[in-house]
mmCIF file of the C-alpha atoms, coordinates in Angstrom:
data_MODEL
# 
_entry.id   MODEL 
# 
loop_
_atom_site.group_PDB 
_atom_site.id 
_atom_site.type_symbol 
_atom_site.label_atom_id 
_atom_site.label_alt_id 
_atom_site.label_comp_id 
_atom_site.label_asym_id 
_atom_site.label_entity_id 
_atom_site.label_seq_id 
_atom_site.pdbx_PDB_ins_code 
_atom_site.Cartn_x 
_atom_site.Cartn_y 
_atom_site.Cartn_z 
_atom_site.occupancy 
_atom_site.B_iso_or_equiv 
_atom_site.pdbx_formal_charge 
_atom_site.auth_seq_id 
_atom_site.auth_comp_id 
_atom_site.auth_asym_id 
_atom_site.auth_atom_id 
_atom_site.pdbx_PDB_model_num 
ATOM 1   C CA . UNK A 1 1   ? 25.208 -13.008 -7.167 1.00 0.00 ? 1   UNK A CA 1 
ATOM 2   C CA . UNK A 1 2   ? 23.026 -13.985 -3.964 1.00 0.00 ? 2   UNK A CA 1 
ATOM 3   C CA . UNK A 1 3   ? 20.199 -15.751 -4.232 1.00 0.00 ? 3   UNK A CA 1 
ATOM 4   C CA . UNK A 1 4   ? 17.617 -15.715 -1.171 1.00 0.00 ? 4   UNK A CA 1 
ATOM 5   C CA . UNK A 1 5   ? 14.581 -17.945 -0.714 1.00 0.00 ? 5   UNK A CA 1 
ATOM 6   C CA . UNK A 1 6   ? 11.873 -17.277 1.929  1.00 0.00 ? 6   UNK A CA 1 
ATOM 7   C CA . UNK A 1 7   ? 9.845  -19.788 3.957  1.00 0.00 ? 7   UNK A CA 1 
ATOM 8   C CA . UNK A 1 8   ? 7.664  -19.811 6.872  1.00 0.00 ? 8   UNK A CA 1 
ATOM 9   C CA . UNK A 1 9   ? 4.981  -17.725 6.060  1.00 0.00 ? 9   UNK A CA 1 
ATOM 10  C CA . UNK A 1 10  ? 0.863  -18.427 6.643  1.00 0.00 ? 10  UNK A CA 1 
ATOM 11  C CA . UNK A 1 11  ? -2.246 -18.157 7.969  1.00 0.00 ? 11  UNK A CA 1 
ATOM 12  C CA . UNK A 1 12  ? -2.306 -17.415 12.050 1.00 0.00 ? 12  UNK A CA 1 
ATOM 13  C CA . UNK A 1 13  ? -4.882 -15.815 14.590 1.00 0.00 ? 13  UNK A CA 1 
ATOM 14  C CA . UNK A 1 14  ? -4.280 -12.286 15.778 1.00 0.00 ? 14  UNK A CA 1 
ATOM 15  C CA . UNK A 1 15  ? -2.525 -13.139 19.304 1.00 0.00 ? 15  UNK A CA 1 
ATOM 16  C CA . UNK A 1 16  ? -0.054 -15.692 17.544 1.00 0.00 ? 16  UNK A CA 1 
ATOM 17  C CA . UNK A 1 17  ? 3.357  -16.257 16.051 1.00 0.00 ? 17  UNK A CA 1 
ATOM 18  C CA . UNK A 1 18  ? 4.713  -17.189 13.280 1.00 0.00 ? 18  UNK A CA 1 
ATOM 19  C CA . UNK A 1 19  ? 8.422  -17.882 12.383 1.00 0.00 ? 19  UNK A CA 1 
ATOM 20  C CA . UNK A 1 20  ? 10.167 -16.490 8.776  1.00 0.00 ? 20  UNK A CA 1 
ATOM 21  C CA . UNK A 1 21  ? 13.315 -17.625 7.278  1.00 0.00 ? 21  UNK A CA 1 
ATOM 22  C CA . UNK A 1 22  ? 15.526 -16.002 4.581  1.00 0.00 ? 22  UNK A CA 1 
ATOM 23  C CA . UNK A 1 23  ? 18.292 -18.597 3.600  1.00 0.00 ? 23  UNK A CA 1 
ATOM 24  C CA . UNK A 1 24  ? 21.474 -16.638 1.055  1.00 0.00 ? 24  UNK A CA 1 
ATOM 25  C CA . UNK A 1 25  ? 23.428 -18.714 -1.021 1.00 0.00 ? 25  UNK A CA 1 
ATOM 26  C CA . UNK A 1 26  ? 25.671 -17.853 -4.217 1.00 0.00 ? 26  UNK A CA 1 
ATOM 27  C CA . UNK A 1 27  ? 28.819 -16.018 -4.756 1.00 0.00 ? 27  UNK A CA 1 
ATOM 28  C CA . UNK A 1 28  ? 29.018 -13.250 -1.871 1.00 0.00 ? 28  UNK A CA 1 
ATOM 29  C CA . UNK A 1 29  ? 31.604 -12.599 1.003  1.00 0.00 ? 29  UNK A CA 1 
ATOM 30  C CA . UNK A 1 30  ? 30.339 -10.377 3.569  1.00 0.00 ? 30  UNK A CA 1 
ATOM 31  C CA . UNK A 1 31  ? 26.567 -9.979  4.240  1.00 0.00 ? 31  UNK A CA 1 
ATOM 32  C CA . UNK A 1 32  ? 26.772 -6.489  5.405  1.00 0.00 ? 32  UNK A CA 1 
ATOM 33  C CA . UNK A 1 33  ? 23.178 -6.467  6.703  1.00 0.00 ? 33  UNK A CA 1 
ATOM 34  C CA . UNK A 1 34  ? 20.132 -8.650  6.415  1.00 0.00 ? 34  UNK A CA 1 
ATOM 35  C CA . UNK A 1 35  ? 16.671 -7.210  6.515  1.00 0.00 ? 35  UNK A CA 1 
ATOM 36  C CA . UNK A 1 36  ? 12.512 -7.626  6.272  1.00 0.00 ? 36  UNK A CA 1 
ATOM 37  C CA . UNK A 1 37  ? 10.537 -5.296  4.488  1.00 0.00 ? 37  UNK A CA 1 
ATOM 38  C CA . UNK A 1 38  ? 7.018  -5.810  4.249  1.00 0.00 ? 38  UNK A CA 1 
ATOM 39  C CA . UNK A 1 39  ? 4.089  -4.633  1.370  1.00 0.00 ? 39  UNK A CA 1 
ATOM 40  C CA . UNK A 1 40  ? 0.268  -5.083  2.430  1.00 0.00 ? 40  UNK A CA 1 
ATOM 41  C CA . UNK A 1 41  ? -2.338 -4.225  0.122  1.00 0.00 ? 41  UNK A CA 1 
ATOM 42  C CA . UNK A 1 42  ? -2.727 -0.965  -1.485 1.00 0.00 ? 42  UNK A CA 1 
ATOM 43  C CA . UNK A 1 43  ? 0.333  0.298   0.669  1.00 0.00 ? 43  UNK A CA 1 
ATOM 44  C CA . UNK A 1 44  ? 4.000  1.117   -0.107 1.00 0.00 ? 44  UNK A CA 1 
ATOM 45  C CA . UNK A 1 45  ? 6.466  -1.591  1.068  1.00 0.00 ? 45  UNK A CA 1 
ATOM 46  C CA . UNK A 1 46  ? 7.928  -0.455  4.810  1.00 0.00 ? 46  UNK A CA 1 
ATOM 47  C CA . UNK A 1 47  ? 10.979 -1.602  6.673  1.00 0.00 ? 47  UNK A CA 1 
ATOM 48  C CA . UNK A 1 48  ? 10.389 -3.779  9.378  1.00 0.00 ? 48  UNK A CA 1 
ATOM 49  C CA . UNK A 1 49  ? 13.552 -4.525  10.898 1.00 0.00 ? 49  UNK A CA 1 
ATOM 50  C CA . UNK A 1 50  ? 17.405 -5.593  9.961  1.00 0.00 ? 50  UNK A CA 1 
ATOM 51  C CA . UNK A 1 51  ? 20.358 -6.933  11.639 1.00 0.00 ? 51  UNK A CA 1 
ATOM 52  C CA . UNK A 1 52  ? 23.859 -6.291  11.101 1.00 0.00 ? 52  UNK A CA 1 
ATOM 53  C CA . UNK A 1 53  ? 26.774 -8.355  10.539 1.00 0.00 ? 53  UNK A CA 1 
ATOM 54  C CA . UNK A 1 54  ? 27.991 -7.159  13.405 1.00 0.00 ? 54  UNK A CA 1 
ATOM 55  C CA . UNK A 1 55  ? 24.717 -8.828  15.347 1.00 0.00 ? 55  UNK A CA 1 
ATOM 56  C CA . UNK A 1 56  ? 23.036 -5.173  15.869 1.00 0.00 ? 56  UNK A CA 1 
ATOM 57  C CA . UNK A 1 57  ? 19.406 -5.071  15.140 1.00 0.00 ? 57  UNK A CA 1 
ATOM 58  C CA . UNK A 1 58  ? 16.880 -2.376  14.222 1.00 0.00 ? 58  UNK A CA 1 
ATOM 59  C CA . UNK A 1 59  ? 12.988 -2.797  14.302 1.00 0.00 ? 59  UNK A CA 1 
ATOM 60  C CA . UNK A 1 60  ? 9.847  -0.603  12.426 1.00 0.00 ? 60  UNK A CA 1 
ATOM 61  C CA . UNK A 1 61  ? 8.117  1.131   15.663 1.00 0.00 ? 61  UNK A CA 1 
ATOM 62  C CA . UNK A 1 62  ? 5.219  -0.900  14.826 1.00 0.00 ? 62  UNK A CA 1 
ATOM 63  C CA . UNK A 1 63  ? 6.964  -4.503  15.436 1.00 0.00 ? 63  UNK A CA 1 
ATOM 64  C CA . UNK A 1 64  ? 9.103  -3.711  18.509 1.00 0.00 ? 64  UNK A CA 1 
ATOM 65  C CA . UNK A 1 65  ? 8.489  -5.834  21.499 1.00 0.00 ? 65  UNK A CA 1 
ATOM 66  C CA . UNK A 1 66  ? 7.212  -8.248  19.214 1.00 0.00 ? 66  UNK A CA 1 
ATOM 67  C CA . UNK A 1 67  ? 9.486  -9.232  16.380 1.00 0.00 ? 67  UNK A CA 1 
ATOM 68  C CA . UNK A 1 68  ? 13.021 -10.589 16.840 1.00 0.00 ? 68  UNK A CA 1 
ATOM 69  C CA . UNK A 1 69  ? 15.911 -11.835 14.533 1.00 0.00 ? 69  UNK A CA 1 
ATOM 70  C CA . UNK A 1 70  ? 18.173 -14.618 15.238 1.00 0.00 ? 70  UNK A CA 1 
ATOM 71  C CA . UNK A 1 71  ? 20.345 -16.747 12.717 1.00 0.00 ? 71  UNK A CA 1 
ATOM 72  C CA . UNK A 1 72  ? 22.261 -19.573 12.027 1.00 0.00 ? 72  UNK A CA 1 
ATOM 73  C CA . UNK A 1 73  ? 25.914 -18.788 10.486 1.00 0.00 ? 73  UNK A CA 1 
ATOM 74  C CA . UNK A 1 74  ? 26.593 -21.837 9.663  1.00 0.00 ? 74  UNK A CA 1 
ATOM 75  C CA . UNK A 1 75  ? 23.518 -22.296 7.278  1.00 0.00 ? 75  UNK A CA 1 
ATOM 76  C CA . UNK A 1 76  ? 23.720 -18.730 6.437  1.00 0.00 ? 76  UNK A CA 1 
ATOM 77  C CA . UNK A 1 77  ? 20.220 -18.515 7.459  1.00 0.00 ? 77  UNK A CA 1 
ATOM 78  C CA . UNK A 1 78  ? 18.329 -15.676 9.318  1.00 0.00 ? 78  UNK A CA 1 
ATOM 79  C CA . UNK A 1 79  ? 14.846 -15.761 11.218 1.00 0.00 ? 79  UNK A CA 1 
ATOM 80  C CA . UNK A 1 80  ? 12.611 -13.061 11.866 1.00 0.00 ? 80  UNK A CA 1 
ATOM 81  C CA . UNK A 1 81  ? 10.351 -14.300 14.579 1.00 0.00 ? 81  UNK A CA 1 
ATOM 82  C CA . UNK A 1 82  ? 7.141  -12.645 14.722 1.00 0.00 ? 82  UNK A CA 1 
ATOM 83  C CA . UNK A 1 83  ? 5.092  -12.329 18.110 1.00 0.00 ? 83  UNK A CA 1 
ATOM 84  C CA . UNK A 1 84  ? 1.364  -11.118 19.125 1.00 0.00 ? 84  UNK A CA 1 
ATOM 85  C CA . UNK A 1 85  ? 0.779  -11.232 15.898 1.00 0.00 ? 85  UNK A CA 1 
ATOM 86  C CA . UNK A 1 86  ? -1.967 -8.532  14.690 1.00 0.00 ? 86  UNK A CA 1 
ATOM 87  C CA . UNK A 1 87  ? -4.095 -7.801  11.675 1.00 0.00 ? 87  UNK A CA 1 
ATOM 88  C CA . UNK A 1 88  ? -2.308 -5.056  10.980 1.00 0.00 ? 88  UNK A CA 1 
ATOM 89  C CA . UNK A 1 89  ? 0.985  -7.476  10.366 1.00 0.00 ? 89  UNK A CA 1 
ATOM 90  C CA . UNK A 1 90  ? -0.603 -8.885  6.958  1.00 0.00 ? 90  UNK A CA 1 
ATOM 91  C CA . UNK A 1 91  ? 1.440  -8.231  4.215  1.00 0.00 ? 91  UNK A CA 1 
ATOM 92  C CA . UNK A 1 92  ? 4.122  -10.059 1.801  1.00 0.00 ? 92  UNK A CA 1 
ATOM 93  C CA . UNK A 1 93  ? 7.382  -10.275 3.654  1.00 0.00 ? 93  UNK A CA 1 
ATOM 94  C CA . UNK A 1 94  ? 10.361 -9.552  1.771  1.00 0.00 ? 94  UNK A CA 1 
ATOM 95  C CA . UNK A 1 95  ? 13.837 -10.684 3.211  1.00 0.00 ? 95  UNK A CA 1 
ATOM 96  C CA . UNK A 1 96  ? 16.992 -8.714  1.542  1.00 0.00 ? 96  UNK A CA 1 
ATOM 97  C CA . UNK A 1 97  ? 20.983 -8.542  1.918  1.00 0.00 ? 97  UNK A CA 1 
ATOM 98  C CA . UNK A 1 98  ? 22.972 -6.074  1.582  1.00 0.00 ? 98  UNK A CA 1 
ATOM 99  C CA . UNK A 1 99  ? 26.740 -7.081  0.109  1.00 0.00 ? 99  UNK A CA 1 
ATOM 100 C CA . UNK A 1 100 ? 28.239 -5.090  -2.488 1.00 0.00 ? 100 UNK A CA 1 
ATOM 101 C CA . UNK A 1 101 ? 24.610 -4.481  -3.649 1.00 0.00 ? 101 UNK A CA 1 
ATOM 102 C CA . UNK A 1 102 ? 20.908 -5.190  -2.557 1.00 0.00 ? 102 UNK A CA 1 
ATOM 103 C CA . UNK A 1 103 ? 19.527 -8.730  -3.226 1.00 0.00 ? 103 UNK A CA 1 
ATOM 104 C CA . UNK A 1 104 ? 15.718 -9.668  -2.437 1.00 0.00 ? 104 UNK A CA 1 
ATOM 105 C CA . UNK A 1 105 ? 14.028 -12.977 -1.520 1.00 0.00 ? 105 UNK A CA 1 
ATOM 106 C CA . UNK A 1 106 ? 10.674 -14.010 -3.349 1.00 0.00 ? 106 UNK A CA 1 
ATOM 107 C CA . UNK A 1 107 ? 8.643  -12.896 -0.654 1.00 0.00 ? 107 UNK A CA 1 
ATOM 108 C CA . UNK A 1 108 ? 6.170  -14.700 1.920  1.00 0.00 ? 108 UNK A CA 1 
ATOM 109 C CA . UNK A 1 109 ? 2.893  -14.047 2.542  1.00 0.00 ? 109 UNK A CA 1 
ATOM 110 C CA . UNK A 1 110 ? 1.562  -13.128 6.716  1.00 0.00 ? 110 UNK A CA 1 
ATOM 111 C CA . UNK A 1 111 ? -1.944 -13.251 6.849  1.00 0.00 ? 111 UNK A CA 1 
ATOM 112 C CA . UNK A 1 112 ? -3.443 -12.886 10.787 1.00 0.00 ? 112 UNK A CA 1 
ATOM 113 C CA . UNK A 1 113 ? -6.955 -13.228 11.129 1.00 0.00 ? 113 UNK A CA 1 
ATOM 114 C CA . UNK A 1 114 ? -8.710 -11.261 13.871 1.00 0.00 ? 114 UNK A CA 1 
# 
């Protein structure tokens, strides 16, 4: 069982940045894969980026240039830095592992102002 709680998210000006964490603890061995997904209002929830155990990353078209990942092992924490941050990034951020099955954080919410 993994548990994963969220922090970091708020209220910044299009232009900004704003840094997410997703912290896993609980009985697990291997974190295959960590991962955002984001939901904004009246839309479906879309990928925005992962990173493998193996330190290999992945971003959503939408985010690249902008976003990064980075981690610390030790605290079995992950960050998903976010960039030039535009109204179109608003949404609830959802961090996830993958293990031996798919666990989700509480979510955060982004809100950038224009």
């Amino acid at each position: 069982q993994v548990r994963l709680v969220e922090s970091g998210g708020g209220l910044a000006q299009s232009g900004g940045s704003l840094r997410l964490s997703c912290t896993a603890s609980g009985s697990f061995s291997v974190i295959n894969h960590w991962g955002w997904y984001r939901q904004a209002p009246g839309k479906e929830r879309e990928f925005v980026a992962l990173i493998t155990a193996a330190g290999n990353t992945n971003f959503a078209d939408s985010v690249e240039g902008r976003f990064t990942i980075s981690g610390d092992d030790a605290a079995n924490t992950k960050y998903l830095q976010m960039n030039d941050l535009k109204p179109e990034d608003t949404a609830i951020y959802y961090c996830y592992v993958f293990t031996t099955g798919l666990s989700w954080g509480q979510g955060t919410q982004v809100t950038v102002s224009a």
